[in-house]
Structure formats: structure tokens, C-alpha cells
Amino acid sequence: MDLIDHTHDPARRSWVQSANGHSEFPIQNLPFGVFKQGGRQRGGVAIGDQILDLDAALELGAFSGDVVDIARTASLDRLNKFMAMGKEASTSLRSALSELLSEHNPNAGKLTQALIPQSDASMQLPCDIGDFTDFLTSLPHTDRLGRLKGLAEPVPAAFKSLPVAYHGRSSTIRVNGTPVVRPTGQWRRADGKLVCAPVESLDYEVELGALIGRGNELAVPIPVGQAQQHIFGYCLVNDWSAKGIQWFEQILGPFLGKSFMTSVSPWVVTSQALVPFRSPARVRTDDDPTLFPYLVSEADLASGRLAVELSANLRTAAMREQGAPGRRVNVSDLQCMYWTFAQMLSHHTSNGCSLRAGDLLASGTLSGETPDSMACLSERTAGGTKPLDLGNGEVRGWLLDGDEVVIEGHAHKAGFVSIGFGSCGGVVKPALYKD
Amino acid sequence: MDLIDHTHDPARRSWVQSANGHSEFPIQNLPFGVFKQGGRQRGGVAIGDQILDLDAALELGAFSGDVVDIARTASLDRLNKFMAMGKEASTSLRSALSELLSEHNPNAGKLTQALIPQSDASMQLPCDIGDFTDFLTSLPHTDRLGRLKGLAEPVPAAFKSLPVAYHGRSSTIRVNGTPVVRPTGQWRRADGKLVCAPVESLDYEVELGALIGRGNELAVPIPVGQAQQHIFGYCLVNDWSAKGIQWFEQILGPFLGKSFMTSVSPWVVTSQALVPFRSPARVRTDDDPTLFPYLVSEADLASGRLAVELSANLRTAAMREQGAPGRRVNVSDLQCMYWTFAQMLSHHTSNGCSLRAGDLLASGTLSGETPDSMACLSERTAGGTKPLDLGNGEVRGWLLDGDEVVIEGHAHKAGFVSIGFGSCGGVVKPALYKD
């Protein structure tokens, strides 16, 4: 069980000055990632606007005891092996890093040699993502899109009995900053004619993703009460969607409408860093069906959600040319989640499906009840029919070429230092093929 | 373009005597696989009832020129790097292997040291399967299941305009011989009550899978005319299905109803070995919609299908106890495919989705028009309601614990030596969890 400890102490400050008061990466965060610098790819930790190069820190003899092996594993060119070591390992390394980066560390001077400015490094995918699963956990999102499609039953019966999900494409997951090329495909125009053309209804979807730490054997489910122990950490996810393609093709679920690209943020905020921000799961009402026992645990009910706020910023090409900032197009939080990540993970393995270190479980679009909390354009513009006013004379029904979408996430709770997830963004590029 | 050459010569015989007249692995086949023997996992080639150990053959100096590097790559513990080398490489190695294993090879005597009986080796997954995509390409299967579900439109409009597919789970793909554990999950009993229990409606699905060789870059589609050049080879696939779970959960496509396990055969029959068995694609009728150009190529129309026959054998625990053989429960062929593998592959990449060496593209259940050609129990028993008589006093609506299903596949054409795909099988084990 993850607990609040000295690494979360709000009074703790770092000798890396940019970390103190940093909106994303104060010493209370310490997210892991993989970066390339000087031609070499390796693991590091974000601290303020710097990266602590674990390899360099090992060279400097910064770690001792069991932590040496753990830090060495975390310094590899992918985090999978470190993730697979489990919670004890990541908790030990976090604790050691917190000491090393604390302003009270007498050896701080030497460690400055292990710092690399984030601006000098190129962030990579943190791990090999073997399988990517995307859930459907926001009730307002499900209900709203069901009504938009004119479904007789906007929220299907199964939605409240189990966490609905589909398998996503892992080969096209890319890290923050990778441009998204508008896909070409088959879709129906407003006049009903089927065309094969660059899709007009290009959308973003704001999601949070859990990355698996220690996995499970085939046929052996992970009980919901143990599920949190199998989540290494979290990242931001933008599930770019070609809605027209998705609507026409969808017989066995999303396929080409989603598989052209999914963006993730490069820094993995660990489960341990998020402990202070745990909050009670959604209270089930009398209208909700009784859950089967495999989806219920007292600990999960008490602290199964996270107090994380997510937003998306849309910056058009015109805004960039004018040097203007983008427009924040939505702010939502994880209160809209009908299911907790522990329930999603446990359900995922309930049939014996095995998860591997580095697998990604995304939340699905995290839309709340209000217009400002609608976390995709499909909802915000009612399927492109009610364009969003961007306030600078531009409107958007769907994303246009040149638009940049950047997702951010922050965990807040009174009495604790807020931590952030960094950025998950990309610019829309024109279609390569017109067929 | 793959061509018929000396490796397909029906007069060619091998000095490995068991290969001559072998129903699966004559010298005209030469499929690649990965096996474990003596504690080490490595690549090999099936010849009769033997495996040519590529590593041992390299040690013996069997290869020369460029083929040395190719054979070394094919001898690794996974075939991915070999597959990624592309068609030129696998054609060269096939040609060299055909010479080495030919009865006219003067150095055959020495090479016997590189042979390992298949019975002494444990076959492994041939490659890391990064992503697994399962298509829906049999029109009779789609139509029949649509009617069974009482759909107003049994064959959805999109089926004839594009190859429908869903992303499968890659972490639970297992090789021939791995038992399948009956999954527990949520499903509706006949009386409509939702239960969480071991699923009763356990099914097999007979499919053929294409394994990707050289992949493509993100955003750069593979034209249908070039698609065959990106298929390294083919294997058998059993898409075990928990139909009750699938029917209740399916909002965004199959998930837990499929993700508990998928079986594949260990030997990859190369595209080159199958050249003699290419046959014309399905002739589209006036009822079929006109295809968009990205799905049409002359070469694919002329030779886009394979003359492969597939069958499943069901052997119950009682049959095994009595020493009786199983019952062949279906025989179908690839004539039921509405789409060719080239069309499926090209469509898959048409939105810019990237494929990687080792990715699996499966056909979906290959059912034909007749009862005997129905390639799953869902169809054969009308959703379990009309049990199949196994001829020994036993009947099956769905699979029971102890049942073993083994899929086989053979390519036949007059004037050529038939080749086979080996086996793809597994025994059903009782559920581990009752909720």
C-alpha cells in the first residue's frame, strides 16, 4: 500500500532552484522518463526545468545499497524493466531521489554534473507499450455521444455493470510533440454520399493513462484490492480521432478512426507521487446496478480516484503567427469517472488476460457535465454542427490543419504541493493522400 | 513479385527421407519457426519430421555469400529481425535451404548433424507480435451471425465497402499446445439474468493469419499493389471466444470475450512457399458496391486469394480415454473470403497506421456456405441451441472442459506438391475462478 511519507512533505525544497514552485516538477513529483541527449537514449527524472541523468548520477556514486541496482535499471533506454520490478523498487528509488535532490543534501554540488536542461534533451516514449487498452469511463461523455448518435439507449446496460473498453493500436503511440497527419479514409458526407478523402471530422480526446508495473500471469486475475499495486504511474493521453471514419467503420469497435496516432506525455508520474491526491470513488446511487464482488474493495471505494485536473489548449496557426497564446478549450477532472483505475485493471484481468509492464490503460475521454468540461470537439460542437468560438474571430467545428492541441494535467489538494504531468501535444499536418 | 521457381518443383525430393510425401513439411514448404531444445531458443526450418537448426547449419559452414547474414538473422530467438529484412532476404534463404536439403546436395551427410527431431524440441511463438488485428472477411459468417442476433441489417453496409476489423490483444497470444483456461466473466443466462460465472458459451474460431515482414512508416500507407511484398508468411489462428461475455460487453467491440487467449501455429509458411497456390480474388457482383481505388489492383484480382483448406478437429476427454480419434467438425477454404489479405493490409495502413515486422493480421472466422464449412460452434449450433452430434453419443452446443480443438491447414493445387501449416491446438481447462 502506498503511503504519504517524507517525499510528499510540502516543506521539502530542492537545491535545483527551478524545482521550487515549479508548476509541474517540484521535488514532490519526481516523474520518470526516457530522454535522448548526446546521441544516447536513457532514463531520467524531471526536477524543475532539469533532468537528473540517472546514469551520470550512478557514475558519481550518488546511490548506495539496493538502490544502485534499481537506479541502474531505471537508467536503461526503456523503463519496462524498472516498471516490472514493482512498487517496492520504485518507492525505494523515489525515496533516495528525494534525499539526493533535497536542499539539505550535502553532496548537491557534485550532483549538478548529472543535471541536463530539459531544453537540451529530446523526450522519448517512456517504455515499450505492448498493448494499449482504452476504456469508456465518463458517464456524461457516453450519454452525450449516445444521444448525438440518436441511440435508443444512449448509455448501454453494460456500461454500469462493467468498465467497457476496446483494444487500441500500440504501434502508433507517439510522444508529445509528434505532429499528427490528417488521415484519409472512407466516411459519409453530410449529404449521405460515401467518400474516400482526408477526414474533416478530426478530433482530440483528453484522457489519463495508467502504465502497468508488475504484470500478471495468463489466467490469473488481479483482485481489485491489489490492482493499485500493479500501476506504476500515469501519463496524459490524446486519443486523436477521425470521427467520420470511426462512425462508418464501427462494427467491431474503433479501428482506423483511432489507429493513425495516439499521443502520450513523456513523464510518468508515479503512483507514489499521487498518493496525497487520492480521493473517494464515485458514490453509487440506487439507480446503479449492484456490482459483482470482483469490482468492489473497501480501499478502492475510500481512495480509488485521483484529484487531477485536465485541460486542453487549442492554438491555431493564426494565433501562432500573431504570437498569441492558445485558447483553453476545456477543463475537467477525474470526478467524472464512473469506474476507478483499479476497477478497470481488475476487470481487464478478470477473464485471465495478462498485463505486461509498460501496457497502457487509458481512461477514455474525460468529459464532465458542463460545456467547459467537454473533453473533445465531438461533444463541444455537437458533432461539428455548433462550432466553438475561439474568441479571436476563428471558430472550430473540428480541427483544421495547423491547429495545435496541448493537454496538461495537475494534481491539487489543500495542504500539499501541486504536481503536474507535463505536456501532451501535437500540431495537425495536412493529409498526405487524397486517394 | 514472388514467382514460381525451382523451390516449388514437384520433382524435388529431400535427403531427409521423412520429408518426401510428408503432408505438412515436404521440401517445397520450408516454413520458419522458433524452437527450444537443450535450454536454448533459436530459429529453425521444418523439414519432414525434423527441424534444420540454422545455428548448427551455420556452424557447419552450410551457407555462403550474402545468405550467411540472412541465415544468422533467421537463427535468432525471435524471427522479427529476419522478417523485417524483407522478401529478397527470405527468398534468398529459401533458395539456399532448398539446395541444402535437396537429395542432390553432395554435402548432405555432414548436415545431418544440424537436424533435430521435432519431437525433441519445444516450439515457441515465432516472433514478438507487437499488434494483433482480427478482420471480418467471411460474408457467410457475418450474415449468419447477424441473423442469429436478429439484426435488422445482418451484413452492415460497411462490410462490403471496406475490410472491417478490430484490434486484438497481443499479450495473450500463445503457441500450439498451450491449454486454454475457461474464463470467468459477466454474461446473461438464457433467463435474462446477468451472472458473473465461468462462461458456458466457449467457442473456437478457425482463422488464417498473415505475419508482417517489412513494415511501413507512420502516415505512409502501403498501396494494395505492394501489399503482398509486406507479408512474410502465414500461420493458423484459433480465436478462442467466450461468446456470452462478448455479447454482453460489446459496445466498442470484442474485449474480454476474446482476450483470454488466442492460439497460433508455430511454423510460418512463407509467402514464397504459397506462390503456386495463389488464385483469383472473389469476383465482385453487380450487387457489390464499387470499390474505392485504394482497394483495387490487377495483380491482386488475378492472384489475391490462396487455395488453402482449413479444418478443425474436436476430441473430447471421453474420446481420448477411449483412444479414439477426434471428429473433424468443419472444413472450409479461403474461397469464402470477401477481401484478400492484400486488401486487408492496404486498408489497415490507408489511414497512415504503421505495421511492424511480426504484427499479426488474422482473417476472422473462415466459414463457408454449407453446414460442414461453419468454422465455429456459434454458427454450427445456432448459438448453442442445436447441439452438434459428435457421432459417439456425445453432443456439443459449446466446448466443455477437457475438449481439445486442433486446427490444420493445407494448400493444394493440381501439379504441385501440397504443403501444410502444422497444428494449432489446445485443451480446454476448467475455470480457475467462480467469482
Coordinates of N, CA and C in Angstrom, one line a residue, chain A residues 129-136 156-159 161-172 174 178-179 181-186 188 194-196 218-221 245-246 248-261 292-295 347-356 359 361 432-433 435, chain B residues 129-136 156-159 161-172 174 178-179 181-186 188 194-196 218-221 245-246 248-261 292-295 347-356 359 361 432-433 435:
Chain A
I129 N 5.2 -0.1 -25.2 CA 3.8 -0.3 -24.8 C 3.3 -1.5 -25.6
G130 N 3.3 -2.7 -24.9 CA 3.0 -3.9 -25.6 C 1.5 -3.9 -26.1
D131 N 0.6 -3.5 -25.2 CA -0.8 -3.4 -25.5 C -1.4 -2.1 -25.0
F132 N -2.3 -1.6 -25.7 CA -2.9 -0.3 -25.3 C -4.4 -0.6 -25.3
T133 N -5.0 -0.3 -24.1 CA -6.4 -0.5 -23.9 C -7.1 0.8 -23.6
D134 N -8.1 1.1 -24.3 CA -8.8 2.4 -24.0 C -10.2 2.1 -23.4
F135 N -10.5 2.7 -22.3 CA -11.8 2.4 -21.6 C -12.8 3.5 -22.0
L136 N -14.0 3.4 -21.4 CA -15.1 4.3 -21.6 C -15.6 4.5 -20.2
P156 N -25.5 2.2 -22.8 CA -25.9 0.8 -22.8 C -25.8 0.2 -21.5
A157 N -26.7 -0.9 -21.3 CA -26.8 -1.5 -20.0 C -25.4 -1.9 -19.4
A158 N -24.6 -2.4 -20.3 CA -23.3 -2.9 -19.8 C -22.4 -1.8 -19.2
F159 N -22.6 -0.6 -19.6 CA -21.8 0.5 -19.1 C -21.7 0.5 -17.6
S161 N -22.4 -2.0 -15.5 CA -22.1 -3.3 -14.9 C -20.6 -3.6 -14.9
L162 N -20.0 -3.0 -15.9 CA -18.5 -3.3 -16.1 C -17.9 -2.2 -16.9
P163 N -16.6 -2.0 -16.7 CA -15.9 -1.0 -17.4 C -15.7 -1.4 -18.9
V164 N -16.4 -0.7 -19.8 CA -16.3 -1.0 -21.2 C -15.0 -0.5 -21.8
A165 N -14.4 -1.3 -22.7 CA -13.1 -0.9 -23.3 C -13.0 -1.5 -24.7
Y166 N -11.9 -1.0 -25.4 CA -11.5 -1.7 -26.6 C -10.0 -1.7 -26.6
H167 N -9.5 -2.7 -27.4 CA -8.0 -2.7 -27.6 C -7.6 -1.6 -28.6
G168 N -6.6 -0.9 -28.3 CA -6.1 0.2 -29.2 C -4.9 -0.3 -30.0
R169 N -4.4 0.5 -30.8 CA -3.2 0.2 -31.6 C -2.0 0.7 -30.9
S170 N -1.0 -0.2 -30.6 CA 0.1 0.3 -29.9 C 1.3 0.8 -30.8
S171 N 1.3 0.3 -32.1 CA 2.4 0.8 -33.0 C 2.4 2.2 -33.3
T172 N 1.2 2.9 -33.1 CA 1.1 4.3 -33.5 C 1.0 5.2 -32.3
R174 N 2.7 7.8 -30.0 CA 3.8 8.7 -30.1 C 3.9 9.7 -28.9
T178 N 5.0 15.1 -31.4 CA 5.0 14.5 -32.7 C 3.7 15.0 -33.5
P179 N 3.9 15.6 -34.7 CA 2.8 16.1 -35.4 C 1.8 14.9 -35.8
V181 N -0.7 13.6 -38.6 CA -1.1 13.8 -40.0 C -2.5 13.5 -40.2
R182 N -3.3 14.3 -40.8 CA -4.7 14.1 -41.0 C -4.9 12.8 -41.9
P183 N -5.7 11.9 -41.4 CA -5.8 10.6 -42.2 C -6.8 10.7 -43.3
T184 N -6.6 9.9 -44.3 CA -7.6 9.8 -45.4 C -8.3 8.5 -45.1
G185 N -9.6 8.4 -45.5 CA -10.4 7.2 -45.3 C -11.8 7.3 -45.8
Q186 N -12.6 6.3 -45.6 CA -13.9 6.3 -46.0 C -14.9 6.9 -45.0
R188 N -18.9 9.2 -44.6 CA -20.1 9.7 -45.2 C -20.2 11.2 -45.1
L194 N -20.9 8.4 -49.6 CA -19.7 7.8 -49.1 C -18.5 8.3 -49.9
V195 N -17.5 8.9 -49.3 CA -16.3 9.3 -50.0 C -15.1 8.7 -49.4
C196 N -14.0 8.7 -50.1 CA -12.7 8.3 -49.6 C -11.8 9.6 -49.8
L218 N -0.9 -15.3 -17.3 CA -2.1 -15.7 -18.1 C -3.0 -16.5 -17.2
A219 N -4.2 -16.2 -17.2 CA -5.3 -16.9 -16.5 C -5.4 -16.6 -15.0
V220 N -4.5 -15.7 -14.5 CA -4.6 -15.4 -13.0 C -5.0 -13.9 -12.9
P221 N -6.3 -13.7 -12.6 CA -6.7 -12.3 -12.5 C -6.1 -11.5 -11.3
I245 N -14.6 8.5 -40.1 CA -14.1 7.2 -40.4 C -14.6 6.2 -39.3
Q246 N -14.5 6.6 -38.1 CA -15.0 5.8 -37.0 C -16.5 5.4 -37.1
F248 N -18.4 5.3 -39.7 CA -18.8 4.4 -40.8 C -18.2 3.0 -40.6
E249 N -17.0 2.9 -40.0 CA -16.4 1.6 -40.0 C -16.8 0.7 -38.8
Q250 N -17.4 1.4 -37.7 CA -17.5 0.8 -36.4 C -18.6 -0.3 -36.3
I251 N -18.1 -1.5 -36.6 CA -19.0 -2.7 -36.4 C -18.4 -3.5 -35.2
L252 N -17.1 -3.7 -35.3 CA -16.3 -4.3 -34.2 C -15.5 -3.3 -33.4
G253 N -16.0 -2.1 -33.3 CA -15.3 -1.1 -32.5 C -14.4 -0.2 -33.3
P254 N -13.8 0.7 -32.6 CA -12.9 1.7 -33.3 C -11.7 1.0 -33.9
F255 N -11.3 1.5 -35.1 CA -10.2 0.8 -35.8 C -9.4 2.0 -36.5
L256 N -9.6 2.2 -37.8 CA -8.9 3.3 -38.5 C -9.2 4.7 -38.0
G257 N -10.4 4.8 -37.3 CA -10.8 6.1 -36.8 C -9.9 6.5 -35.6
K258 N -9.1 5.6 -35.1 CA -8.2 5.9 -34.0 C -6.8 5.5 -34.2
S259 N -6.5 4.6 -35.1 CA -5.2 4.0 -35.2 C -4.1 4.8 -35.9
F260 N -4.5 6.0 -36.4 CA -3.5 6.8 -37.1 C -2.5 7.4 -36.1
M261 N -2.9 7.7 -34.9 CA -2.0 8.1 -33.9 C -2.6 8.4 -32.5
F292 N -20.8 -6.8 -9.1 CA -20.3 -8.1 -8.7 C -19.1 -7.9 -7.8
P293 N -18.9 -8.8 -6.9 CA -17.8 -8.6 -5.8 C -16.4 -8.3 -6.4
Y294 N -16.1 -8.9 -7.6 CA -14.7 -8.7 -8.1 C -14.4 -7.2 -8.5
L295 N -15.4 -6.4 -8.5 CA -15.2 -5.0 -8.8 C -15.3 -4.1 -7.5
H347 N -11.0 -5.6 -13.8 CA -11.9 -6.1 -14.8 C -11.1 -6.7 -16.0
H348 N -10.1 -5.9 -16.5 CA -9.3 -6.3 -17.6 C -8.7 -7.7 -17.5
T349 N -8.3 -8.0 -16.2 CA -7.7 -9.3 -16.0 C -8.7 -10.3 -15.5
S350 N -9.9 -10.0 -15.3 CA -10.9 -10.9 -14.7 C -11.1 -12.1 -15.5
N351 N -10.9 -12.1 -16.8 CA -11.0 -13.3 -17.7 C -9.7 -14.0 -17.8
G352 N -8.7 -13.6 -17.1 CA -7.4 -14.2 -17.2 C -6.4 -13.5 -18.1
C353 N -6.8 -12.4 -18.7 CA -5.9 -11.7 -19.6 C -4.7 -11.2 -18.8
S354 N -3.6 -11.4 -19.4 CA -2.3 -11.0 -18.7 C -1.9 -9.6 -19.2
L355 N -1.5 -8.8 -18.2 CA -0.9 -7.5 -18.5 C 0.6 -7.6 -18.3
R356 N 1.3 -6.8 -19.1 CA 2.8 -6.7 -19.0 C 3.2 -5.3 -18.6
D359 N 2.3 -1.8 -20.3 CA 1.0 -1.7 -21.0 C 0.3 -0.4 -20.6
L361 N -3.3 1.6 -20.0 CA -4.8 1.5 -19.8 C -5.2 3.0 -19.8
L432 N -1.5 13.5 -46.4 CA -0.5 13.2 -47.4 C -1.2 12.7 -48.7
Y433 N -2.4 12.0 -48.5 CA -3.0 11.3 -49.6 C -4.5 11.8 -49.8
D435 N -6.4 10.1 -52.1 CA -6.8 8.9 -52.8 C -6.9 9.2 -54.3
Chain B
I129 N 4.8 -10.5 -31.4 CA 3.7 -9.9 -32.1 C 3.3 -8.6 -31.4
G130 N 3.7 -7.5 -32.1 CA 3.5 -6.2 -31.5 C 2.0 -5.8 -31.4
D131 N 1.4 -6.0 -32.5 CA -0.1 -5.7 -32.6 C -0.8 -6.9 -33.3
F132 N -2.0 -7.2 -32.9 CA -2.8 -8.3 -33.5 C -4.1 -7.7 -33.9
T133 N -4.3 -7.8 -35.2 CA -5.6 -7.3 -35.8 C -6.4 -8.4 -36.3
D134 N -7.7 -8.5 -36.0 CA -8.5 -9.5 -36.5 C -9.6 -8.9 -37.4
F135 N -9.7 -9.5 -38.6 CA -10.6 -8.9 -39.6 C -11.9 -9.7 -39.5
L136 N -12.9 -9.3 -40.4 CA -14.2 -10.0 -40.5 C -14.4 -10.1 -42.0
P156 N -23.7 -5.4 -42.2 CA -23.7 -3.9 -42.2 C -23.2 -3.4 -43.5
A157 N -23.6 -2.2 -43.9 CA -23.2 -1.5 -45.1 C -21.7 -1.5 -45.3
A158 N -21.0 -1.2 -44.2 CA -19.5 -1.0 -44.3 C -18.8 -2.3 -44.7
F159 N -19.4 -3.5 -44.4 CA -18.8 -4.7 -44.7 C -18.3 -4.9 -46.1
S161 N -17.8 -2.3 -48.2 CA -17.0 -1.2 -48.7 C -15.6 -1.2 -48.2
L162 N -15.4 -1.9 -47.1 CA -14.0 -1.9 -46.5 C -13.9 -3.1 -45.6
P163 N -12.7 -3.6 -45.5 CA -12.5 -4.8 -44.6 C -12.6 -4.3 -43.1
V164 N -13.7 -4.8 -42.5 CA -13.9 -4.5 -41.1 C -13.0 -5.3 -40.2
A165 N -12.5 -4.6 -39.1 CA -11.6 -5.3 -38.2 C -11.6 -4.7 -36.8
Y166 N -11.0 -5.4 -35.9 CA -10.8 -4.8 -34.5 C -9.4 -5.1 -34.1
H167 N -8.9 -4.4 -33.2 CA -7.6 -4.6 -32.6 C -7.7 -5.7 -31.5
G168 N -6.9 -6.7 -31.6 CA -6.9 -7.8 -30.6 C -5.9 -7.6 -29.5
R169 N -5.8 -8.5 -28.6 CA -4.9 -8.4 -27.5 C -3.6 -9.3 -27.9
S170 N -2.5 -8.6 -27.9 CA -1.3 -9.4 -28.3 C -0.6 -10.1 -27.1
S171 N -0.9 -9.7 -25.8 CA -0.2 -10.3 -24.7 C -0.6 -11.7 -24.4
T172 N -1.8 -12.1 -25.0 CA -2.3 -13.4 -24.7 C -2.3 -14.4 -25.9
R174 N -0.7 -17.3 -27.7 CA 0.1 -18.5 -27.3 C 0.2 -19.4 -28.5
T178 N -0.7 -24.9 -26.0 CA -1.0 -24.3 -24.7 C -2.5 -24.5 -24.3
P179 N -2.7 -25.0 -23.1 CA -4.2 -25.1 -22.7 C -4.9 -23.8 -22.6
V181 N -7.7 -21.8 -20.6 CA -8.5 -21.9 -19.3 C -9.8 -21.2 -19.5
R182 N -10.9 -21.9 -19.2 CA -12.2 -21.3 -19.4 C -12.3 -20.0 -18.6
P183 N -12.6 -18.9 -19.2 CA -12.7 -17.6 -18.5 C -14.0 -17.4 -17.7
T184 N -13.9 -16.7 -16.6 CA -15.0 -16.2 -15.8 C -15.3 -14.8 -16.2
G185 N -16.6 -14.5 -16.2 CA -17.0 -13.1 -16.6 C -18.5 -12.9 -16.5
Q186 N -18.9 -11.7 -16.9 CA -20.3 -11.3 -16.8 C -21.0 -11.7 -18.1
R188 N -25.2 -13.0 -19.7 CA -26.7 -13.2 -19.4 C -27.0 -14.6 -19.7
L194 N -28.3 -11.5 -15.4 CA -26.9 -11.3 -15.5 C -26.1 -12.0 -14.4
V195 N -25.1 -12.8 -14.8 CA -24.4 -13.5 -13.8 C -22.9 -13.2 -14.0
C196 N -22.1 -13.5 -13.0 CA -20.6 -13.5 -13.1 C -20.2 -14.9 -12.7
L218 N 5.0 5.5 -40.1 CA 3.7 6.2 -39.7 C 3.3 7.2 -40.8
A219 N 2.1 7.2 -41.1 CA 1.4 8.2 -42.1 C 1.7 7.8 -43.5
V220 N 2.4 6.7 -43.8 CA 2.7 6.4 -45.2 C 2.0 5.0 -45.5
P221 N 0.8 5.1 -46.2 CA 0.1 3.8 -46.5 C 0.8 2.9 -47.4
I245 N -19.8 -13.5 -22.8 CA -19.1 -12.3 -22.3 C -19.1 -11.3 -23.5
Q246 N -18.7 -11.8 -24.7 CA -18.6 -10.9 -25.8 C -20.0 -10.2 -26.1
F248 N -22.4 -9.5 -24.1 CA -22.9 -8.5 -23.1 C -22.0 -7.3 -23.1
E249 N -20.7 -7.5 -23.3 CA -19.7 -6.3 -23.2 C -19.6 -5.5 -24.4
Q250 N -20.0 -6.1 -25.6 CA -19.6 -5.5 -26.9 C -20.3 -4.2 -27.2
I251 N -19.7 -3.1 -26.8 CA -20.1 -1.7 -27.2 C -19.1 -1.1 -28.1
L252 N -17.8 -1.3 -27.7 CA -16.7 -0.8 -28.5 C -16.0 -2.0 -29.1
G253 N -16.7 -3.1 -29.4 CA -16.0 -4.3 -30.0 C -15.6 -5.3 -29.0
P254 N -15.1 -6.4 -29.5 CA -14.7 -7.5 -28.6 C -13.6 -7.1 -27.7
F255 N -13.7 -7.6 -26.4 CA -12.7 -7.3 -25.4 C -12.4 -8.5 -24.6
L256 N -13.0 -8.7 -23.4 CA -12.8 -9.9 -22.6 C -13.3 -11.1 -23.2
G257 N -14.2 -11.0 -24.1 CA -14.7 -12.2 -24.8 C -13.7 -12.9 -25.7
K258 N -12.6 -12.2 -25.9 CA -11.5 -12.7 -26.8 C -10.2 -12.7 -26.2
S259 N -10.0 -11.8 -25.2 CA -8.6 -11.5 -24.7 C -8.0 -12.5 -23.8
F260 N -8.8 -13.6 -23.5 CA -8.2 -14.6 -22.5 C -7.2 -15.5 -23.2
M261 N -7.3 -15.7 -24.5 CA -6.2 -16.4 -25.2 C -6.5 -16.5 -26.7
F292 N -13.4 1.8 -53.8 CA -12.5 2.9 -54.0 C -11.2 2.4 -54.5
P293 N -10.5 3.2 -55.3 CA -9.3 2.7 -56.0 C -8.2 2.1 -55.1
Y294 N -8.1 2.6 -53.8 CA -7.0 2.1 -53.0 C -7.2 0.7 -52.6
L295 N -8.3 0.1 -52.9 CA -8.5 -1.4 -52.6 C -8.4 -2.2 -53.8
H347 N -5.8 -1.6 -46.6 CA -6.8 -0.8 -45.8 C -6.3 -0.5 -44.4
H348 N -5.7 -1.4 -43.8 CA -5.2 -1.2 -42.4 C -4.2 0.0 -42.4
T349 N -3.4 0.2 -43.4 CA -2.5 1.3 -43.4 C -3.0 2.5 -44.2
S350 N -4.2 2.4 -44.7 CA -4.7 3.5 -45.5 C -4.9 4.9 -44.7
N351 N -5.0 4.8 -43.4 CA -5.1 6.0 -42.6 C -3.7 6.4 -42.1
G352 N -2.7 5.7 -42.5 CA -1.3 6.1 -42.1 C -0.9 5.2 -40.9
C353 N -1.7 4.2 -40.5 CA -1.3 3.3 -39.4 C 0.0 2.5 -39.8
S354 N 0.9 2.4 -38.9 CA 2.2 1.7 -39.3 C 2.1 0.3 -38.8
L355 N 2.6 -0.6 -39.6 CA 2.7 -2.0 -39.3 C 4.2 -2.3 -39.0
R356 N 4.5 -3.2 -38.1 CA 5.8 -3.6 -37.7 C 6.0 -5.1 -38.1
D359 N 3.8 -8.2 -36.8 CA 2.4 -8.0 -36.5 C 1.6 -9.0 -37.2
L361 N -2.1 -10.2 -38.7 CA -3.4 -9.8 -39.3 C -4.2 -11.1 -39.6
L432 N -10.6 -21.2 -13.3 CA -9.8 -21.1 -12.0 C -10.7 -20.4 -11.0
Y433 N -11.6 -19.5 -11.5 CA -12.3 -18.7 -10.5 C -13.8 -18.8 -10.8
D435 N -15.8 -16.5 -9.3 CA -16.2 -15.2 -8.8 C -16.0 -15.1 -7.3

